Short mmCIF file of C-alpha atoms and ligand atoms in Angstrom, two decimals:
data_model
loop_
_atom_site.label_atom_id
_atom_site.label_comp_id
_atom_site.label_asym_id
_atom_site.label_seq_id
_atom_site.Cartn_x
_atom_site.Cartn_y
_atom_site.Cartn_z
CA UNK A 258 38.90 -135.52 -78.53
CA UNK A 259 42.49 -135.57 -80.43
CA UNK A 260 44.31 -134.82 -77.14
CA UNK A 261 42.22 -137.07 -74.79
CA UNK A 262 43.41 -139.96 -77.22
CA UNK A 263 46.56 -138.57 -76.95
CA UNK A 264 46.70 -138.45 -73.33
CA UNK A 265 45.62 -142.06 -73.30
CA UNK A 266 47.79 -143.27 -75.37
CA UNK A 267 50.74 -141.39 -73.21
CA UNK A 268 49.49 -142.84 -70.28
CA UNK A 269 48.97 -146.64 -71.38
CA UNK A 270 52.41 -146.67 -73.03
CA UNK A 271 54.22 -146.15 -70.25
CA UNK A 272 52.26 -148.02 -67.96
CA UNK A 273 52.72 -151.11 -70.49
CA UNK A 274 56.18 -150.20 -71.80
CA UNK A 275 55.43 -150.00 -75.19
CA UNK A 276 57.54 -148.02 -77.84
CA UNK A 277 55.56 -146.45 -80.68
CA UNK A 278 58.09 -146.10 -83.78
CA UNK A 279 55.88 -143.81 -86.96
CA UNK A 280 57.25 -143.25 -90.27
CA UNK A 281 57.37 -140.31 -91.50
CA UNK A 282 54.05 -140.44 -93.62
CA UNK A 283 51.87 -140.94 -90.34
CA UNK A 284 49.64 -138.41 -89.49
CA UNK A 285 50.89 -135.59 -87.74
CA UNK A 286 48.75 -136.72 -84.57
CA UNK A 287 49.74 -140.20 -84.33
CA UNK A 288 53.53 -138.74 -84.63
CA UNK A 289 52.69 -136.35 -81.45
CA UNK A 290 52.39 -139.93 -80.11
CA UNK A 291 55.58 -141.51 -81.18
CA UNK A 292 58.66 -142.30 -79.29
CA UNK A 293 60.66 -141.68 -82.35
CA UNK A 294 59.65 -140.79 -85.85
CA UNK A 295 62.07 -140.66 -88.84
CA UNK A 296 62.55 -142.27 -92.48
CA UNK A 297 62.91 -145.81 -93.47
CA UNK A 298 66.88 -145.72 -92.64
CA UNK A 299 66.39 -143.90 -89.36
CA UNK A 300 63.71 -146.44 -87.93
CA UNK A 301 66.00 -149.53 -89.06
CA UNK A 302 68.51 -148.17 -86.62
CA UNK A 303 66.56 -147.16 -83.87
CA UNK A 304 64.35 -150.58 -84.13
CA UNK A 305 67.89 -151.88 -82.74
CA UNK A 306 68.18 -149.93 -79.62
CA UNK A 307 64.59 -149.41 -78.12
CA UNK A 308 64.26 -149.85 -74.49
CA UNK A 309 60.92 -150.99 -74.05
CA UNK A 310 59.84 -154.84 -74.28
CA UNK A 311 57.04 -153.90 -77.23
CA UNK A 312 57.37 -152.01 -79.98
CA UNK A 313 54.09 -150.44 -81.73
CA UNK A 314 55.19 -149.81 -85.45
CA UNK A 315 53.18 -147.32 -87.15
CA UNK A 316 53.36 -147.76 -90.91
CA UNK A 317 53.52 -150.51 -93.25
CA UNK A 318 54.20 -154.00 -92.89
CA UNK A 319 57.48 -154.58 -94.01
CA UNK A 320 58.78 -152.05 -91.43
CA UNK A 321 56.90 -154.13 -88.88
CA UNK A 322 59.18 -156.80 -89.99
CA UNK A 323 62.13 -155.28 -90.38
CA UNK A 324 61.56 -154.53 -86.33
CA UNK A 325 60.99 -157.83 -85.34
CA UNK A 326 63.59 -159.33 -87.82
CA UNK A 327 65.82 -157.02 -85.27
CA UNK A 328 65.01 -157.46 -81.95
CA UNK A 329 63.38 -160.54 -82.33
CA UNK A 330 62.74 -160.95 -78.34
CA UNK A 331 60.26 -157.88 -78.56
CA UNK A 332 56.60 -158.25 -79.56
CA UNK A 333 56.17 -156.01 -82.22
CA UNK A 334 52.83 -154.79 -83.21
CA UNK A 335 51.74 -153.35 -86.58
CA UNK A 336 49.66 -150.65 -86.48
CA UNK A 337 47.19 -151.83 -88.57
CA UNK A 338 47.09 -155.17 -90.04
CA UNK A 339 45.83 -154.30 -93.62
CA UNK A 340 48.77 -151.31 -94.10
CA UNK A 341 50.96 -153.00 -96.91
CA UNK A 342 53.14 -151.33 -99.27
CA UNK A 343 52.27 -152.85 -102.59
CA UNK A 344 55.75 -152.37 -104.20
CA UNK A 345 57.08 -154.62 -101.53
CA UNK A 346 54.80 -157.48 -102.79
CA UNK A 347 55.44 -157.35 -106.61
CA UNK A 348 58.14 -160.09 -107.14
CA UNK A 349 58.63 -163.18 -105.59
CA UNK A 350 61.86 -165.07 -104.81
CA UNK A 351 61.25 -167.40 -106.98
CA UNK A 352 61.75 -164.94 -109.93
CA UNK A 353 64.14 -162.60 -108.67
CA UNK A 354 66.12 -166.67 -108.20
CA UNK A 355 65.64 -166.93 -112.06
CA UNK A 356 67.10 -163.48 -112.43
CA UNK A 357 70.28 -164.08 -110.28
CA UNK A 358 71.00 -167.50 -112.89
CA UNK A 359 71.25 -164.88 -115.74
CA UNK A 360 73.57 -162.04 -113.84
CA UNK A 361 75.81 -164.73 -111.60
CA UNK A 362 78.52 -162.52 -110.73
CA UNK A 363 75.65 -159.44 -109.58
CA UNK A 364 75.15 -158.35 -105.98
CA UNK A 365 71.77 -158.41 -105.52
CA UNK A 366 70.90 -154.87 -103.97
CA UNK A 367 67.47 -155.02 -102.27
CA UNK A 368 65.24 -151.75 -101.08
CA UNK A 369 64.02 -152.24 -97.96
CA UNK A 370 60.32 -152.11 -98.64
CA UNK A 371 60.47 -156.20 -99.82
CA UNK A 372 59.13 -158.87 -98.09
CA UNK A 373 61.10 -161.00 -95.77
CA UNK A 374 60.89 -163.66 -98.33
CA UNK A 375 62.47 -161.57 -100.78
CA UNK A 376 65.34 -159.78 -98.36
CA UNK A 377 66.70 -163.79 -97.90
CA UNK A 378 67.88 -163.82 -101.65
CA UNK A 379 69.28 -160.27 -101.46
CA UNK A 380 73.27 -159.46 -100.64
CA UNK A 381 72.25 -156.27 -98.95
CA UNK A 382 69.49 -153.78 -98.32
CA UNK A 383 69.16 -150.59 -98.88
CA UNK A 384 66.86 -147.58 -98.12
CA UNK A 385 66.30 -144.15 -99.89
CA UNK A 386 68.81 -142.57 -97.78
CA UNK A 387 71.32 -145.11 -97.93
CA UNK A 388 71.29 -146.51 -101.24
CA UNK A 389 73.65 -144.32 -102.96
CA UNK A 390 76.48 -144.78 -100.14
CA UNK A 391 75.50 -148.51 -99.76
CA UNK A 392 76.04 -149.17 -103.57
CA UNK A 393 79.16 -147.48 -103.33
CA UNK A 394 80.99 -149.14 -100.60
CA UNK A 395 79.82 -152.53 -101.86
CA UNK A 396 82.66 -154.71 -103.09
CA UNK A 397 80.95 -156.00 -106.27
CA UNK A 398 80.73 -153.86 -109.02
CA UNK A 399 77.81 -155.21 -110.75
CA UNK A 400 74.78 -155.08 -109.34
CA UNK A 401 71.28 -156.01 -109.37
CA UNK A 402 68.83 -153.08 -108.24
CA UNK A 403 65.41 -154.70 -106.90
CA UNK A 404 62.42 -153.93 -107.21
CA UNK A 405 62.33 -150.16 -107.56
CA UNK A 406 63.53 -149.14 -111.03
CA UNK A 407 63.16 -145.38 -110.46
CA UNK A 408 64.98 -145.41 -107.24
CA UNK A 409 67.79 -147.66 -109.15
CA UNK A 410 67.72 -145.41 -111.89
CA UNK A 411 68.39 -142.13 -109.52
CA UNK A 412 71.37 -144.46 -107.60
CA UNK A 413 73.10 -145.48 -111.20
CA UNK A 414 73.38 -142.21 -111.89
CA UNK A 415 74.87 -141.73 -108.78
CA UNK A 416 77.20 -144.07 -108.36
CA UNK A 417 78.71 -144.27 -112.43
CA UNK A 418 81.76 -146.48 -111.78
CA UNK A 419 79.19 -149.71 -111.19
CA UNK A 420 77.12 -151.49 -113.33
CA UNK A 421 73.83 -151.39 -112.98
CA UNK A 422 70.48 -153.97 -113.64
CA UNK A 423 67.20 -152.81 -112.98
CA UNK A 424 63.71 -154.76 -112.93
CA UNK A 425 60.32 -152.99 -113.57
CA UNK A 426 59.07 -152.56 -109.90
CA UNK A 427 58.36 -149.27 -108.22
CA UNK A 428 55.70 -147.69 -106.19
CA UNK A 429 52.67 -146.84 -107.76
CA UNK A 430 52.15 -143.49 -105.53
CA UNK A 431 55.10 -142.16 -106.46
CA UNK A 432 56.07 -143.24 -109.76
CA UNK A 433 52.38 -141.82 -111.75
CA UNK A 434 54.07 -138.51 -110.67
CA UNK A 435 54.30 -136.67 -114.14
CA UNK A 436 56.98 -134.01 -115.74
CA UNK A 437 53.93 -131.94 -116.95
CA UNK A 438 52.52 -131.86 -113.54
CA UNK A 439 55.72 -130.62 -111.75
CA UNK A 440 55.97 -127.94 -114.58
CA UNK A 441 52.60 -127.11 -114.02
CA UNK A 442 53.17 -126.62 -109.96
CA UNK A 443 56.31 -124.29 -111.27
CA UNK A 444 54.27 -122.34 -112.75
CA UNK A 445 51.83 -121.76 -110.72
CA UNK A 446 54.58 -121.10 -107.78
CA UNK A 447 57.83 -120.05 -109.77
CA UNK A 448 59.88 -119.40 -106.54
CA UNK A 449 59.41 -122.27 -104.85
CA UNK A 450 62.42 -125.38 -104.86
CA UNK A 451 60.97 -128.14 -105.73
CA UNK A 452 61.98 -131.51 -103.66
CA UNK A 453 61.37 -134.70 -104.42
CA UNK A 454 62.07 -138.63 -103.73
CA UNK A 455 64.01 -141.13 -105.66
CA UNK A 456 60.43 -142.91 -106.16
CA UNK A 457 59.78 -140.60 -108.57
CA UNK A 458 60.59 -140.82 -112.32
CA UNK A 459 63.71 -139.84 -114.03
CA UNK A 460 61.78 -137.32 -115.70
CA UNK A 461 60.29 -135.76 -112.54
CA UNK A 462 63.26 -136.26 -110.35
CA UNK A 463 65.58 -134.17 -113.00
CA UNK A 464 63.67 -131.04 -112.42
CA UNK A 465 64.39 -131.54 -108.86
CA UNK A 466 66.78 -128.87 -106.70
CA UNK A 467 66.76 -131.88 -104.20
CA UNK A 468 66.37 -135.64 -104.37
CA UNK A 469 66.32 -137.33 -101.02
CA UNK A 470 64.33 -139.61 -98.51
CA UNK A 471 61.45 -138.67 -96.38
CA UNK A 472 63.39 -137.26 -93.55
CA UNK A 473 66.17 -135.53 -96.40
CA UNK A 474 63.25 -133.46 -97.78
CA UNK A 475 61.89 -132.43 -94.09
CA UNK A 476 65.87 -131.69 -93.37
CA UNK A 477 66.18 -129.22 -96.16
CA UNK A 478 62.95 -127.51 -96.37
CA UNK A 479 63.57 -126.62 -92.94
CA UNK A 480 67.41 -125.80 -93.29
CA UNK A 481 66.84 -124.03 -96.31
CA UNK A 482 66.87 -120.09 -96.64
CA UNK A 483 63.78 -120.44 -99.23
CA UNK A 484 60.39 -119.31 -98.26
CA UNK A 485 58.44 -121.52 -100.77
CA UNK A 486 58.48 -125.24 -101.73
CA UNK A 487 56.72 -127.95 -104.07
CA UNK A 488 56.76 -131.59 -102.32
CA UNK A 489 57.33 -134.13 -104.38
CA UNK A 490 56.38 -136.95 -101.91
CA UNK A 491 53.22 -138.06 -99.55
CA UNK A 492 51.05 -135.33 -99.01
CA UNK A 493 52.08 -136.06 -94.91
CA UNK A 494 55.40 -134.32 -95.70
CA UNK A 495 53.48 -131.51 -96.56
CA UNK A 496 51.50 -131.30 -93.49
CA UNK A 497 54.19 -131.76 -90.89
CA UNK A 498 56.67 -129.13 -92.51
CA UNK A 499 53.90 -126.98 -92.39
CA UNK A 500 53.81 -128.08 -88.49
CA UNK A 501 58.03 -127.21 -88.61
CA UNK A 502 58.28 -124.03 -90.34
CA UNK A 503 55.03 -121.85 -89.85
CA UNK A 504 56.53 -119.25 -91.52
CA UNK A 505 57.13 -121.07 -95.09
CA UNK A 506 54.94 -122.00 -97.50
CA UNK A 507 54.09 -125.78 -98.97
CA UNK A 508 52.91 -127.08 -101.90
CA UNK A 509 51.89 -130.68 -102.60
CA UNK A 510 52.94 -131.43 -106.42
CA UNK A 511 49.51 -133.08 -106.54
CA UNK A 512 46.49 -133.85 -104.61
CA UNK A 513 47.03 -137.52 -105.48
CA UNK A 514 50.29 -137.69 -103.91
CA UNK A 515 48.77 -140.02 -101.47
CA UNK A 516 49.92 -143.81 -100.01
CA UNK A 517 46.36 -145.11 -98.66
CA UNK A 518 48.49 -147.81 -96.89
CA UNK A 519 50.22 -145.30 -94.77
CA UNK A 520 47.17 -143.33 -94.41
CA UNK A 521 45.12 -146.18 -92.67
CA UNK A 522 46.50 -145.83 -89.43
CA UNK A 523 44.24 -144.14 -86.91
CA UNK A 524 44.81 -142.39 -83.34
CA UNK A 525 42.13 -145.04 -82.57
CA UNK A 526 44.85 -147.85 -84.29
CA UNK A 527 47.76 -147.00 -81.98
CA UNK A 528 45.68 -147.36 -78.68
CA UNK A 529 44.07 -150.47 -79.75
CA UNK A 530 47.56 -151.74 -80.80
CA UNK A 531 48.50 -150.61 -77.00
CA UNK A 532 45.71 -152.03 -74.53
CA UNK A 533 45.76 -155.44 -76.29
CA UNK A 534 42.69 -154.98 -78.60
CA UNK A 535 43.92 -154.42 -82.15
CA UNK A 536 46.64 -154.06 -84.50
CA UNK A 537 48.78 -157.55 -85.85
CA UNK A 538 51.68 -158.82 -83.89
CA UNK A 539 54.58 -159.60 -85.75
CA UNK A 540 55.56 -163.36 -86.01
CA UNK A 541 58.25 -164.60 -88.41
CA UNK A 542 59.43 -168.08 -88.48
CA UNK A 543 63.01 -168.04 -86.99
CA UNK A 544 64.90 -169.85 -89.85
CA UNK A 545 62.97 -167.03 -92.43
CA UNK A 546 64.60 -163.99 -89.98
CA UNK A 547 67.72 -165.19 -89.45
CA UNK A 548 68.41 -165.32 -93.30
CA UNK A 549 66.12 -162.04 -93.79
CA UNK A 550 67.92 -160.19 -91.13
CA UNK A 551 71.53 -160.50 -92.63
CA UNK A 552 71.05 -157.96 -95.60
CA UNK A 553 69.56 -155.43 -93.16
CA UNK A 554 72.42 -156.22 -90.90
CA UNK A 555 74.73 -155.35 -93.36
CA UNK A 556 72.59 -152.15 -94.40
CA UNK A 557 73.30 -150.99 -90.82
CA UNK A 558 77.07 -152.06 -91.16
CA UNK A 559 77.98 -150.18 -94.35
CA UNK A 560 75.29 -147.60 -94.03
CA UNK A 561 76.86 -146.33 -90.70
P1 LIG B 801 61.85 -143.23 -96.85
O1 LIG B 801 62.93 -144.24 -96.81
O2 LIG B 801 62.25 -141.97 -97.52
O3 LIG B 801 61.29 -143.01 -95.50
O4 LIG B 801 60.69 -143.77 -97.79
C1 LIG B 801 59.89 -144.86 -97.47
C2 LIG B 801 58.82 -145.02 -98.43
O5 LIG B 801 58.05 -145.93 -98.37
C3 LIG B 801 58.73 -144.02 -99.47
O6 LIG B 801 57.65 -144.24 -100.24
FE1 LIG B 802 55.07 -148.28 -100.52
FE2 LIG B 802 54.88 -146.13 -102.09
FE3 LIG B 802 53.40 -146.28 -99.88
FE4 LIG B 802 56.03 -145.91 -99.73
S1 LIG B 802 54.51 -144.50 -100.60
S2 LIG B 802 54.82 -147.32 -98.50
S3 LIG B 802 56.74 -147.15 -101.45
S4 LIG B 802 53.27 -147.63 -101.67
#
């Protein structure tokens, strides 16, 4: 049944030039799908380049956007219309506007899971892979780290010479991630590394022995000599590296490592999204993604 889907899907994609773009969290059957799959960073840079006239993206919807905000002549199709991510919808312009009055002379520094409303007030974007070398090569030295303060928490400590304000945002996946949990896990498996994303807390990321996006966790677990490994992200990580490296051994740091949003998107979704039947398509008002588009720009720019 998986692989007839599959085969359909194959088949109607290149009949109807569609590109199918998954995040890494996707299933590991709707990746077998995908054109290209890869981390925030990865897809931001590929969303520039695709061939194909329509772009299917599978994950949430301010990757959707991010698409369209690039090649705005493609349709662009989200997989499935109700796939949010809820940290990109807790602050509005309006207050991050308030904010800016009270740190002038801050760059505002913007991850890239924000709404399109909320990338038009930000000097540059950043993504888990990038935000480290982004905040670096920025010219300002003060800057203000939106909305994810454990991710801006991991990058100050990165990047010492700059100064450094944080608001309260974050994802809520992630961030309920606890110290007593990950010393649990060691315990449990004491020669496994344990890897983990910025998301996480300070707490949780400093008994890390690697910190990194989606795709930077898959890249070391497979690079690495070690047989054993605790995941400190979505439980899909787990899954595909289990896919990568049959011969290692995964462990998720908890069952409840789990984004629902990314998990809503079906093999069913992605051909729906394909013959014309389902999934949302992508419309921003120009005037919104031209000023939306420049801090991504200048992700890609500095980001290389
Ligand atoms: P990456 O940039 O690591 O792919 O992360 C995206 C995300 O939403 C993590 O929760
Ligand atoms: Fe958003 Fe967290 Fe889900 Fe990533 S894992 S899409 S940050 S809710």
């Amino acid at each position: 049944m998986v692989k007839d889907l599959q085969e359909r899907i194959n088949r109607l994609k290149k009949e109807n030039d569609v590109c199918i773009l998954a995040h890494s969290y996707m299933s590991e059957e709707v990746c077998e799908v995908a054109d290209f799959t890869g981390d925030s960073y990865a897809l931001a840079v590929k969303a520039k380049s695709v061939p194909q006239k329509t772009v299917v993206m599978c994950g949430v919807r301010f990757m959707a956007e991010t698409v369209k905000m690039l090649s705005p002549d493609k349709k662009v199709i989200l997989s499935n219309p109700d796939a949010g991510c809820p940290m990109a919808e807790q602050f509005d312009k309006e207050i991050i506007e308030e904010v800016k009055k009270l740190y002038p002379d801050y760059a505002v520094v913007a991850y890239i899971n924000t709404t399109a409303q909320l990338k038009t007030v930000a000097d540059v974007c950043v993504t888990s892979s990038s935000a480290v070398k982004i905040c670096k090569a920025l010219d300002s030295k003060n800057i203000l780290f939106i909305p994810d303060i454990n991710l801006g928490n991991y990058v100050e400590s990165q990047v010492p010479e700059k100064n450094f304000k944080l608001l309260s945002g974050g994802c809520p996946t992630h961030a309920k991630m606890e110290k007593r949990e990950v010393l649990a896990a060691k315990a449990v498996h004491p020669d496994a590394l344990f890897l983990v994303h910025p998301e996480c807390t300070g707490e949780v990321c400093a008994l890390a022995d690697y910190i990194g996006s989606t795709s930077g966790i898959m890249d070391f677990a497979e690079k690495s000599d070690k047989k054993e490994f605790i995941i400190g992200t979505e439980n899909s990580i787990v899954e595909h590296l289990q896919y990568r490296c049959p011969d290692k051994k995964f462990y998720p740091l908890s069952k409840d490592l789990v984004c629902h949003n990314m998990k809503l998107t079906t093999l069913h979704d992605v051909l729906h999204c394909i013959d014309g039947t389902g999934g949302e398509e992508i419309i921003l008002d120009e005037e919104l993604r031209k000023a939306a588009v420049k801090p991504i720009e200048k992700m890609i720019a500095l980001g290389g």
